[in-house]
């Protein structure tokens, strides 16, 4: 059979190794790196991805010394003991035919502890700790520490190292004039700023011999003021190659950058042209990265550009079998990462272990299994939202006979709404995945069917994943024709005028504002995205930053909440700032501490605070209610009355903080237990 993705699935020689395909699992910290007791779980996490066909895996970041820790007592590669412990990881990956590099990461001024160091003593805007400037001797010692970590990685059985030079970490701090104000041989001229990373590559090559892979992760666009220029970036690529690097990986944007580089609203493959331009300039392979999540796109990139590998981190968290599915021409079975960050990076940034919203087994491979059942049961699942879908597919995959009911004519529940929000189009991929898997595992899907107690009697197990209904708050005039529920607004059930008030500033209120302030219906358009965020080609300006020029909003929108203070505080750590910045760019008016007095033909009447002061009329054409949800669970009572004890999960169990992550986790855990 001809390979469906001939470029993607072709082998490549890198130094002394050959990788079986062009898929690189990019580095992502999971939290399992930090404690020796989690080594077994980490080994199984990587082994599952190697078993799934990934060519080359890169670990999360390991510090080469203690000043480089991301957090106190974070992952490090400092001693023979560390190296011995890692043998379990490298053996597990090699046994599955994979290859693996250790990432050596010095956090520099992003280190969240008082020992932090940097090129100069300039505090990062996202960290309360001010770094100390490394002395010249300190720079030499740090280079030695990087080399030592690489030597230990070789002892541990790694095929190579990735030297982390992007995302604003220490080496990036030496490279950019914004953070390097030194006047010694490690700062000042561009060549001096490049000296430290280049010396690390050169001395590492000397220490590890010719075959060991040295991958240099390079920041190809810093997206900060006074970042690197394009000439400097190309010069660095050439010098890193001359110093002995085997390959170059791509990085975009510092952690403090105010340009989103990985969230759902970033157009797929947004940075590939930049990686390709670097690849044209060097003779070693360059890896493309960021917002690549399906094999067809990856194949296209390898065919159309100069890059030779593609890196994906989150897509392999979401589906460890990604490569095998691509190779078997089963791309429709891929559980596609939707770049939501909710269970991966949002966890990492609050020091919780990473997992995946779509795949709760990620990081829990040793404790959460969907093993074949020994006693197949008949299972009824009511509700085809995320919780019900996860239960139905998980249980059917285990061998149970599953019937899935939903009153709608389509599956997806809240995901069907999410996919209609500009910038969240990829949520449709999850619906495609579940549609394929329901079919594959022969789930009896009964759409347009409201199951009642009669239909559910006789099943061995009944699962109620009936979800939520939008809250209808008791505001005088809430039934006025100008008022829409958020599902009505998202589905376009009625025309919406040029002035709109949105009641409720939670995740859905923000999403609805995004929809109301976007002119055209959504495609992830790279040109518009660049204009919105002030992103230019790196050759046009230092740091690749220009002046933002967002498309004007077609509506005047007011976003309201009763609670005083800033809005959107509960949005995700890594995505909330993007939503807030996006609405600000569209001129949305944020009003907090509001009382909703009444709605009438004139608009929405509000006042402020406990004293109902400063009465005001918002002369709007429409009001959209995004005031949270209530559980739908009347069936539970009817079933209990018949002596049946259903499993109630997802929004049906708890509507407050309705959360797809919890819904899918509960569904998967229940499927594993049935
Ligand atoms: P939510 O986050 O709980 O927000 C509900 C909003 O309604 C709050 O702003 C609340 O603010 C207001 N509210 C509650 N009861 C009200 C009442 N009786 N009258 C008027 N206002 C009332 O719920 P959601 O926005 O529906 O989101 C549901 C879940 O999906 C959340 O967990 C959310 O995080 C998640 N989600 C996240 C995103 C994202 O991160 N981008 C997007 C969509 C959904 P006051 O009480 O202050 O008025
Ligand atoms: Fe992708 Fe979201 Fe899963 Fe993270 S949590 S891997 S972003 S789907």
XYZ file of C-alpha atoms and ligand atoms in Angstrom:
730
model
C 0.000 0.000 0.000
C 1.315 3.451 -0.860
C 2.008 5.540 2.198
C -0.725 8.142 2.695
C 1.863 10.666 3.873
C 5.106 9.754 2.094
C 7.182 12.708 3.319
C 5.931 12.595 6.881
C 6.504 8.879 7.230
C 9.930 8.701 5.617
C 12.999 8.093 7.786
C 15.773 10.634 8.305
C 19.330 10.265 9.530
C 20.313 12.680 12.271
C 23.932 12.376 13.428
C 24.478 8.760 14.391
C 20.793 7.777 14.467
C 17.992 7.298 12.003
C 14.502 8.364 13.028
C 11.708 6.297 11.481
C 9.602 9.308 10.442
C 9.531 13.091 10.551
C 7.320 13.446 13.602
C 9.026 15.054 16.570
C 7.207 15.076 19.894
C 8.174 18.558 21.062
C 9.232 19.259 24.611
C 6.459 19.836 27.094
C 6.731 19.850 30.823
C 4.247 17.428 32.384
C 5.180 17.775 36.063
C 6.255 14.105 36.098
C 9.859 15.233 35.506
C 10.264 16.894 38.872
C 10.143 13.941 41.286
C 12.175 10.718 41.145
C 9.104 8.757 42.269
C 7.310 9.667 39.011
C 10.056 8.264 36.746
C 8.091 5.059 36.046
C 4.972 7.019 35.090
C 7.046 9.316 32.863
C 8.718 6.319 31.177
C 5.296 4.814 30.404
C 3.989 8.183 29.169
C 6.837 8.372 26.634
C 6.725 4.637 25.835
C 3.046 4.927 24.892
C 3.899 7.706 22.411
C 6.850 5.701 21.011
C 4.540 2.682 20.657
C 2.189 5.018 18.812
C 4.899 5.527 16.199
C 6.519 8.891 17.042
C 9.971 9.159 15.453
C 11.747 11.427 17.908
C 10.700 12.460 21.412
C 12.081 15.454 23.308
C 11.655 15.444 27.076
C 10.465 18.339 29.200
C 13.191 20.754 30.287
C 15.895 19.634 32.730
C 18.047 22.311 34.344
C 21.823 22.021 34.006
C 22.325 23.650 37.423
C 20.257 24.923 40.325
C 20.106 28.556 39.317
C 18.465 27.266 36.140
C 15.590 25.511 37.932
C 12.203 26.657 36.712
C 10.921 26.276 40.281
C 12.636 25.284 43.509
C 13.625 21.598 43.231
C 12.430 21.366 39.625
C 13.741 18.826 37.121
C 17.534 18.788 36.792
C 20.289 16.692 35.212
C 23.223 17.187 37.526
C 24.626 13.866 38.665
C 25.389 10.257 37.802
C 22.399 9.335 39.989
C 20.091 11.468 37.798
C 21.529 9.796 34.682
C 21.015 6.273 36.085
C 17.390 7.059 36.921
C 16.768 8.213 33.344
C 17.866 4.831 31.935
C 14.357 3.615 32.651
C 12.972 6.296 30.325
C 15.442 5.832 27.485
C 15.123 2.033 27.598
C 11.324 2.222 27.531
C 11.389 4.462 24.432
C 14.092 2.486 22.612
C 12.237 -0.776 23.278
C 9.337 0.692 21.305
C 11.524 1.738 18.372
C 11.576 5.427 19.264
C 14.428 7.886 19.745
C 14.642 10.422 22.538
C 16.511 13.641 23.344
C 16.841 15.263 26.744
C 16.013 18.954 26.742
C 18.502 21.028 28.726
C 16.758 24.201 29.854
C 18.138 27.011 31.964
C 15.243 29.251 32.995
C 17.362 32.411 33.468
C 15.134 35.268 34.624
C 12.015 33.097 34.247
C 13.198 31.021 37.234
C 10.593 31.320 39.950
C 13.020 31.473 42.871
C 15.506 33.925 44.370
C 18.622 32.242 42.902
C 17.758 33.327 39.368
C 20.399 34.719 37.026
C 20.356 36.305 33.587
C 22.565 38.157 31.118
C 21.744 41.424 32.930
C 19.878 42.168 36.158
C 16.580 43.018 34.466
C 13.395 41.606 35.972
C 10.952 39.801 33.692
C 7.482 41.376 33.654
C 5.962 37.968 34.465
C 8.155 37.084 37.442
C 8.498 38.801 40.837
C 12.109 37.607 41.242
C 14.795 39.944 39.912
C 17.743 38.010 38.490
C 21.385 38.585 39.268
C 23.620 39.275 36.246
C 25.981 36.349 35.683
C 29.636 37.252 36.087
C 32.005 36.348 33.222
C 33.118 33.399 35.318
C 29.478 32.516 35.961
C 28.893 32.392 32.194
C 31.817 29.975 31.780
C 30.533 27.769 34.611
C 27.043 27.757 33.127
C 28.435 26.658 29.759
C 30.292 23.852 31.559
C 27.036 22.874 33.264
C 25.204 22.621 29.916
C 28.023 20.426 28.585
C 27.984 18.283 31.730
C 24.206 17.772 31.438
C 24.693 16.598 27.838
C 27.418 14.157 28.896
C 25.098 12.797 31.597
C 22.289 12.525 29.012
C 24.572 10.358 26.878
C 25.320 8.202 29.934
C 21.568 7.888 30.525
C 21.102 6.445 27.046
C 19.594 9.492 25.362
C 20.171 9.808 21.622
C 21.006 13.460 22.064
C 20.056 16.735 23.696
C 17.956 19.705 22.781
C 19.583 22.915 23.967
C 16.743 25.238 24.841
C 17.507 28.618 23.283
C 14.014 29.992 22.712
C 10.824 31.146 24.487
C 12.766 33.798 26.406
C 14.800 31.456 28.600
C 18.433 32.142 29.569
C 20.100 31.697 26.165
C 17.410 33.801 24.504
C 18.064 36.438 27.205
C 21.723 36.547 26.160
C 20.724 36.881 22.498
C 18.281 39.809 22.710
C 19.393 43.417 23.286
C 16.294 43.858 25.474
C 17.778 41.655 28.167
C 21.510 41.707 27.448
C 23.136 45.036 28.391
C 26.545 43.518 29.082
C 29.743 45.156 27.951
C 32.075 42.134 28.269
C 32.635 39.461 25.589
C 29.150 38.051 26.297
C 27.239 41.200 25.348
C 27.303 44.406 23.304
C 27.796 43.414 19.676
C 25.458 40.854 18.082
C 28.346 38.391 17.816
C 29.079 38.770 21.534
C 25.401 38.214 22.386
C 25.455 35.003 20.347
C 28.674 33.759 21.915
C 27.150 31.868 24.857
C 24.717 29.608 22.954
C 27.271 29.028 20.199
C 29.952 28.099 22.748
C 27.528 25.689 24.423
C 26.954 23.905 21.126
C 30.673 23.888 20.253
C 31.871 22.604 23.626
C 29.052 20.066 23.831
C 30.034 18.676 20.447
C 33.639 18.369 21.617
C 32.518 16.498 24.716
C 29.981 14.076 23.199
C 31.620 13.077 19.918
C 30.255 13.255 16.372
C 27.211 10.950 16.553
C 25.250 12.314 19.507
C 22.380 14.520 18.320
C 22.574 18.187 19.281
C 19.320 19.956 18.528
C 19.349 23.712 19.099
C 15.920 25.220 19.761
C 16.116 28.685 18.312
C 13.832 31.673 18.760
C 12.964 32.635 15.184
C 10.737 35.555 16.207
C 10.916 36.910 19.772
C 7.737 39.037 19.640
C 9.150 41.423 22.261
C 10.398 45.001 21.905
C 14.107 45.069 21.162
C 14.269 41.353 20.443
C 16.627 39.861 17.885
C 16.826 41.137 14.319
C 16.409 38.789 11.361
C 20.082 39.215 10.401
C 21.037 38.157 13.910
C 18.719 35.140 13.789
C 20.158 33.926 10.494
C 23.708 34.514 11.728
C 22.930 32.472 14.841
C 21.577 29.603 12.749
C 24.758 29.543 10.661
C 27.031 29.745 13.711
C 25.141 27.043 15.592
C 25.499 24.782 12.543
C 29.217 25.524 12.251
C 29.627 24.811 15.975
C 28.305 21.280 15.478
C 24.510 21.268 15.863
C 22.786 18.325 14.164
C 19.450 20.087 13.729
C 17.560 23.264 14.611
C 14.127 23.331 16.187
C 11.841 26.363 15.966
C 10.553 28.532 18.812
C 8.274 31.577 18.571
C 7.577 34.249 21.140
C 8.866 34.690 24.662
C 6.626 33.709 27.550
C 6.197 37.406 28.352
C 5.290 38.266 24.715
C 1.829 39.735 24.199
C 1.396 37.823 20.962
C -0.365 34.485 21.260
C 1.570 31.689 19.571
C -0.147 28.469 20.585
C -3.815 29.079 21.444
C -6.723 27.893 19.285
C -7.189 31.276 17.602
C -3.651 31.233 16.137
C -4.051 30.116 12.506
C -2.661 26.631 11.825
C 0.915 26.588 10.561
C 1.223 30.333 11.226
C 5.011 30.222 11.638
C 6.053 27.649 9.056
C 7.336 30.229 6.539
C 9.752 31.573 9.127
C 11.172 28.108 9.863
C 11.446 27.475 6.141
C 13.416 30.695 5.627
C 15.875 29.605 8.326
C 16.065 26.128 6.765
C 17.002 27.681 3.413
C 19.913 29.378 5.101
C 21.507 26.274 6.698
C 22.499 22.785 5.657
C 21.148 20.921 8.702
C 17.512 19.882 9.148
C 15.105 22.417 10.615
C 11.964 21.438 12.516
C 8.694 23.373 12.053
C 6.520 23.825 15.122
C 3.394 25.449 16.622
C -0.200 24.863 15.570
C 0.404 21.781 13.441
C -1.980 19.041 14.480
C -3.057 16.861 11.549
C -1.071 14.669 9.137
C -2.335 16.275 5.962
C -1.105 19.693 7.073
C 2.198 18.214 8.241
C 2.695 16.462 4.884
C 1.924 19.690 3.050
C 4.504 21.572 5.103
C 7.191 18.986 4.384
C 6.320 19.014 0.683
C 6.017 22.767 0.193
C 8.758 24.182 2.408
C 12.402 23.649 3.299
C 11.790 22.168 6.772
C 12.504 18.469 7.206
C 10.648 17.582 10.384
C 7.508 18.733 12.186
C 7.205 19.083 15.916
C 4.011 18.516 17.863
C 3.740 18.384 21.618
C 0.097 18.793 22.602
C -1.293 16.771 19.649
C 0.612 13.766 20.956
C -0.705 14.353 24.447
C -4.198 14.288 22.985
C -3.553 11.185 20.901
C -0.523 8.988 21.572
C -1.441 6.859 18.521
C -1.353 9.844 16.143
C 1.434 8.467 13.934
C 0.071 4.910 13.733
C -3.328 6.284 12.771
C -1.732 8.458 10.069
C 0.312 5.526 8.786
C -2.781 3.303 8.697
C -4.689 5.961 6.722
C -7.004 6.412 9.709
C -6.564 10.169 10.210
C -10.299 10.517 10.942
C -9.650 8.521 14.145
C -7.136 11.079 15.436
C -8.267 12.800 18.601
C -7.103 16.210 17.425
C -5.648 18.664 19.926
C -7.842 21.774 19.930
C -5.134 24.005 21.416
C -7.330 24.868 24.409
C -4.449 24.518 26.936
C -6.995 23.748 29.643
C -5.514 20.531 31.001
C -1.934 20.852 29.774
C -0.275 24.260 29.949
C -2.874 25.786 32.275
C -2.011 22.997 34.720
C 1.733 23.401 34.292
C 1.574 27.117 35.038
C -0.209 26.493 38.345
C 2.223 23.675 39.197
C -0.249 20.840 38.616
C 0.556 17.751 36.582
C -0.311 18.139 32.906
C -2.906 16.010 31.212
C -5.238 16.575 28.268
C -8.831 17.752 28.233
C -9.594 15.287 25.428
C -7.439 12.442 26.706
C -7.499 12.208 30.510
C -5.165 9.195 30.282
C -2.298 11.537 29.327
C 0.152 11.463 32.227
C -1.916 8.716 33.901
C -1.016 5.838 31.580
C -0.159 3.573 34.516
C -3.376 4.184 36.461
C -6.209 4.854 33.992
C -6.715 2.080 31.442
C -9.564 1.246 29.075
C -8.813 -2.481 29.105
C -11.145 -4.953 27.369
C -13.953 -6.052 29.704
C -14.475 -9.673 30.720
C -18.230 -9.276 31.156
C -19.884 -7.220 28.448
C -22.901 -5.258 29.685
C -25.630 -3.281 28.002
C -25.036 0.402 28.725
C -27.391 3.299 28.018
C -25.842 6.751 27.848
C -28.196 9.711 27.760
C -26.671 12.879 26.336
C -24.151 13.185 23.501
C -22.137 16.085 24.910
C -18.499 15.670 25.951
C -19.298 13.587 29.082
C -21.705 11.217 27.316
C -19.473 10.844 24.258
C -16.431 9.993 26.373
C -18.415 7.391 28.309
C -20.025 5.856 25.222
C -16.793 5.559 23.229
C -14.740 4.396 26.238
C -17.283 1.744 27.262
C -17.794 0.505 23.696
C -14.039 0.364 23.160
C -13.855 -1.946 26.179
C -16.433 -4.268 24.643
C -19.705 -3.137 26.248
C -22.871 -2.841 24.142
C -23.632 0.870 24.206
C -26.719 2.814 23.193
C -26.379 6.598 23.088
C -29.458 8.834 23.207
C -29.686 12.565 22.499
C -32.699 14.779 21.968
C -30.833 16.816 19.327
C -30.299 15.644 15.783
C -26.535 16.077 16.211
C -23.826 15.201 18.754
C -21.443 17.515 20.590
C -23.483 19.342 23.249
C -21.626 22.457 24.369
C -18.823 21.651 21.869
C -21.286 22.206 19.062
C -21.684 25.770 20.358
C -17.964 26.286 20.971
C -17.027 25.369 17.388
C -19.156 28.293 16.128
C -17.076 30.886 18.006
C -14.471 32.685 15.857
C -11.089 31.230 16.697
C -12.557 27.991 18.074
C -13.358 26.327 14.759
C -11.115 23.404 15.649
C -13.583 22.211 18.287
C -15.343 20.682 15.262
C -12.450 18.208 15.065
C -13.525 16.727 18.390
C -17.011 16.148 17.043
C -15.495 14.495 13.949
C -13.362 12.284 16.202
C -16.293 11.144 18.337
C -18.480 10.584 15.245
C -15.786 8.304 13.814
C -15.265 6.411 17.068
C -18.989 5.880 17.719
C -19.136 4.282 14.309
C -15.935 2.278 14.764
C -17.052 0.783 18.069
C -20.617 0.253 16.802
C -22.399 2.390 19.336
C -26.147 2.401 18.700
C -26.656 6.163 18.325
C -30.243 7.360 18.660
C -30.379 11.060 17.831
C -33.551 13.106 18.030
C -34.610 10.760 20.817
C -35.466 11.937 24.314
C -34.995 8.796 26.363
C -37.431 8.416 29.247
C -37.569 5.934 32.101
C -39.356 3.385 29.865
C -36.605 3.318 27.240
C -33.935 3.070 29.913
C -35.400 0.177 31.825
C -33.654 -3.108 31.091
C -30.123 -1.803 30.565
C -27.415 -3.123 32.907
C -26.072 0.384 33.408
C -27.604 3.802 32.777
C -25.443 6.898 32.487
C -27.045 10.326 32.638
C -24.915 12.910 30.886
C -27.853 15.167 30.171
C -25.805 18.312 30.591
C -27.101 21.778 31.296
C -29.629 24.360 30.314
C -28.824 28.087 30.183
C -29.846 30.000 33.322
C -32.807 32.339 32.795
C -32.197 35.025 35.413
C -35.083 36.741 37.172
C -34.556 40.199 35.632
C -37.740 42.242 35.032
C -38.356 42.156 31.268
C -36.103 39.138 30.628
C -38.773 37.726 28.286
C -38.713 40.855 26.080
C -38.250 39.950 22.368
C -34.892 41.757 22.287
C -33.441 39.167 24.702
C -31.587 36.102 23.400
C -30.110 33.151 25.237
C -26.497 32.443 24.353
C -27.366 29.338 22.281
C -29.809 31.490 20.284
C -27.140 34.139 19.735
C -24.493 31.600 18.725
C -26.835 29.724 16.381
C -27.956 33.015 14.808
C -31.576 32.258 15.713
C -32.549 35.942 15.412
C -30.867 38.964 13.803
C -28.714 40.894 16.294
C -28.554 44.700 16.081
C -25.539 47.025 16.160
C -25.682 47.693 19.927
C -25.700 44.721 22.285
C -25.448 44.112 26.026
C -24.093 40.758 27.177
C -25.200 39.735 30.681
C -22.573 37.548 32.356
C -18.811 37.806 31.853
C -17.743 34.178 32.240
C -16.112 32.089 29.506
C -19.284 32.070 27.440
C -19.873 35.828 27.826
C -16.347 36.372 26.468
C -16.979 33.906 23.629
C -20.243 35.618 22.689
C -18.481 39.009 22.652
C -15.853 37.522 20.350
C -18.639 36.389 18.014
C -20.479 39.722 18.140
C -17.362 41.781 17.440
C -16.127 39.711 14.500
C -17.211 40.908 11.095
C -17.166 37.890 8.907
C -17.857 34.432 9.866
C -14.835 32.756 10.949
C -11.877 31.431 9.117
C -8.514 31.390 10.777
C -7.034 34.055 8.513
C -3.296 34.638 8.952
C -3.272 38.149 7.492
C -6.039 39.385 9.798
C -4.507 37.605 12.771
C -1.145 39.337 12.151
C -2.856 42.736 11.838
C -4.810 42.150 15.068
C -1.710 41.323 17.091
C 0.775 43.653 15.376
C 2.900 40.779 14.088
C 5.198 41.390 11.130
C 7.692 39.309 9.237
C 10.875 39.019 11.370
C 12.820 40.590 8.471
C 10.663 43.739 8.728
C 11.315 44.720 12.326
C 13.451 43.723 15.305
C 11.446 41.366 17.516
C 8.950 40.889 14.608
C 6.618 43.458 16.175
C 4.686 46.137 14.320
C 1.656 48.243 15.223
C -1.573 46.345 15.861
C -4.366 47.247 13.453
C -7.349 45.091 14.435
C -10.409 44.967 12.186
C -13.053 47.271 13.716
C -16.003 45.652 15.467
C -19.287 45.726 13.551
C -21.139 46.274 16.854
C -20.891 48.269 20.024
C -20.864 45.678 22.786
C -21.233 45.993 26.567
C -20.079 43.059 28.724
C -21.597 43.104 32.206
C -21.231 41.289 35.494
C -22.701 41.809 38.965
C -19.448 41.140 40.795
C -17.205 44.186 41.251
C -13.697 44.166 39.841
C -11.983 42.990 36.684
C -13.683 40.563 34.326
C -12.388 37.242 33.030
C -10.392 36.405 36.154
C -11.453 32.755 35.946
C -10.422 32.278 32.331
C -7.482 29.966 31.676
C -4.042 31.088 32.814
C -2.514 30.805 29.337
C -5.572 31.825 27.308
C -7.423 34.403 29.439
C -5.049 37.244 28.550
C -5.605 36.530 24.851
C -9.405 36.774 25.239
C -9.116 39.956 27.338
C -6.711 41.591 24.854
C -8.875 40.580 21.924
C -12.024 42.187 23.366
C -10.064 45.289 24.349
C -8.867 45.622 20.744
C -12.496 45.438 19.602
C -13.499 48.231 21.998
C -15.858 46.144 24.158
C -17.111 48.153 27.191
C -16.617 46.222 30.434
C -19.023 47.116 33.262
C -18.718 45.401 36.649
C -20.614 45.720 39.929
C -23.828 46.080 37.908
C -27.457 45.592 39.012
C -29.843 44.616 36.226
C -32.899 46.802 36.950
C -35.080 45.930 33.944
C -35.222 45.376 30.211
C -37.787 47.271 28.107
C -38.217 48.795 24.652
C -35.565 51.422 25.479
C -32.873 48.859 26.303
C -31.225 47.565 29.462
C -31.541 49.659 32.622
C -28.727 49.173 35.106
C -27.389 50.689 38.310
C -24.247 50.120 40.311
C -23.375 48.762 43.753
C -25.397 47.879 46.823
C -27.044 51.303 46.846
C -28.255 50.952 43.254
C -26.564 54.252 42.485
C -25.747 55.858 39.104
C -28.780 54.523 37.225
C -28.017 54.223 33.543
C -29.766 53.139 30.374
C -27.825 51.080 27.875
C -29.809 51.871 24.733
C -29.114 48.540 23.098
C -30.937 46.634 20.376
C -30.419 43.258 21.972
C -29.478 41.660 25.271
C -27.741 38.269 25.287
C -27.932 36.223 28.473
C -24.722 34.357 29.381
C -25.540 33.922 33.078
C -24.273 30.370 33.548
C -26.233 27.143 33.534
C -28.380 24.797 35.552
C -28.133 20.997 35.567
C -30.637 18.950 33.578
C -31.311 15.919 35.753
C -35.069 15.330 35.942
C -34.518 11.842 34.511
C -32.474 10.899 37.550
C -35.487 11.357 39.803
C -37.765 9.374 37.469
C -35.261 6.507 37.315
C -34.654 6.500 41.044
C -38.424 6.271 41.560
C -38.274 3.014 39.545
C -35.452 1.652 41.652
C -32.782 2.252 38.998
C -29.581 3.913 40.146
C -28.083 5.882 37.236
C -24.551 7.254 37.060
C -24.891 11.045 36.807
C -21.873 12.824 35.322
C -20.718 16.079 33.704
C -22.898 19.178 33.773
C -25.891 17.054 34.828
C -24.047 16.307 38.057
C -22.739 19.822 38.670
C -23.540 22.805 36.477
C -21.453 25.319 38.434
C -18.057 25.596 36.802
C -19.348 23.440 33.972
C -16.179 22.230 32.494
C -15.413 19.969 29.509
C -12.251 18.809 31.214
C -14.188 17.412 34.166
C -16.926 16.053 31.894
C -14.538 14.040 29.700
C -12.474 12.887 32.671
C -15.568 11.679 34.513
C -16.853 9.940 31.374
C -13.535 8.185 30.767
C -13.115 7.150 34.404
C -16.647 5.786 34.479
C -16.079 3.887 31.217
C -12.948 2.350 32.760
C -14.977 1.157 35.790
C -18.113 -0.208 34.108
P -19.536 31.137 34.274
O -18.105 31.192 33.947
O -19.966 30.557 35.558
O -20.080 32.631 34.161
C -21.414 32.959 34.379
C -21.554 34.463 34.438
O -22.908 34.754 34.678
C -20.754 35.107 35.503
O -20.088 36.207 34.922
C -21.777 35.546 36.548
O -21.293 36.793 36.992
C -23.063 35.641 35.763
N -24.234 35.190 36.494
C -24.376 34.062 37.237
N -25.628 33.981 37.720
C -26.296 35.066 37.276
C -27.622 35.542 37.449
N -28.507 34.881 38.181
N -27.957 36.696 36.858
C -27.067 37.385 36.109
N -25.799 36.987 35.930
C -25.422 35.841 36.502
O -20.346 30.350 33.155
P -20.218 30.384 31.579
O -19.701 31.670 31.078
O -21.552 29.941 31.129
O -19.166 29.275 31.297
C -19.400 27.921 31.654
C -18.092 27.172 31.808
O -17.450 27.029 30.562
C -17.133 27.837 32.739
O -16.505 26.859 33.530
C -16.170 28.477 31.808
O -14.909 28.628 32.399
C -16.144 27.517 30.644
N -15.796 28.234 29.420
C -14.571 28.756 29.309
C -14.235 29.479 28.193
C -12.873 30.061 28.055
O -12.018 29.835 28.890
N -12.625 30.836 27.037
C -15.159 29.681 27.192
C -16.423 29.145 27.333
C -16.735 28.444 28.468
P -21.930 37.628 38.172
O -22.445 36.628 39.157
O -20.803 38.465 38.674
O -22.973 38.439 37.538
Fe -4.499 20.037 23.298
Fe -6.282 21.057 25.036
Fe -5.383 18.540 25.269
Fe -3.774 20.571 25.830
S -5.631 20.050 26.932
S -3.257 18.763 24.654
S -4.392 22.017 24.276
S -6.619 19.386 23.607
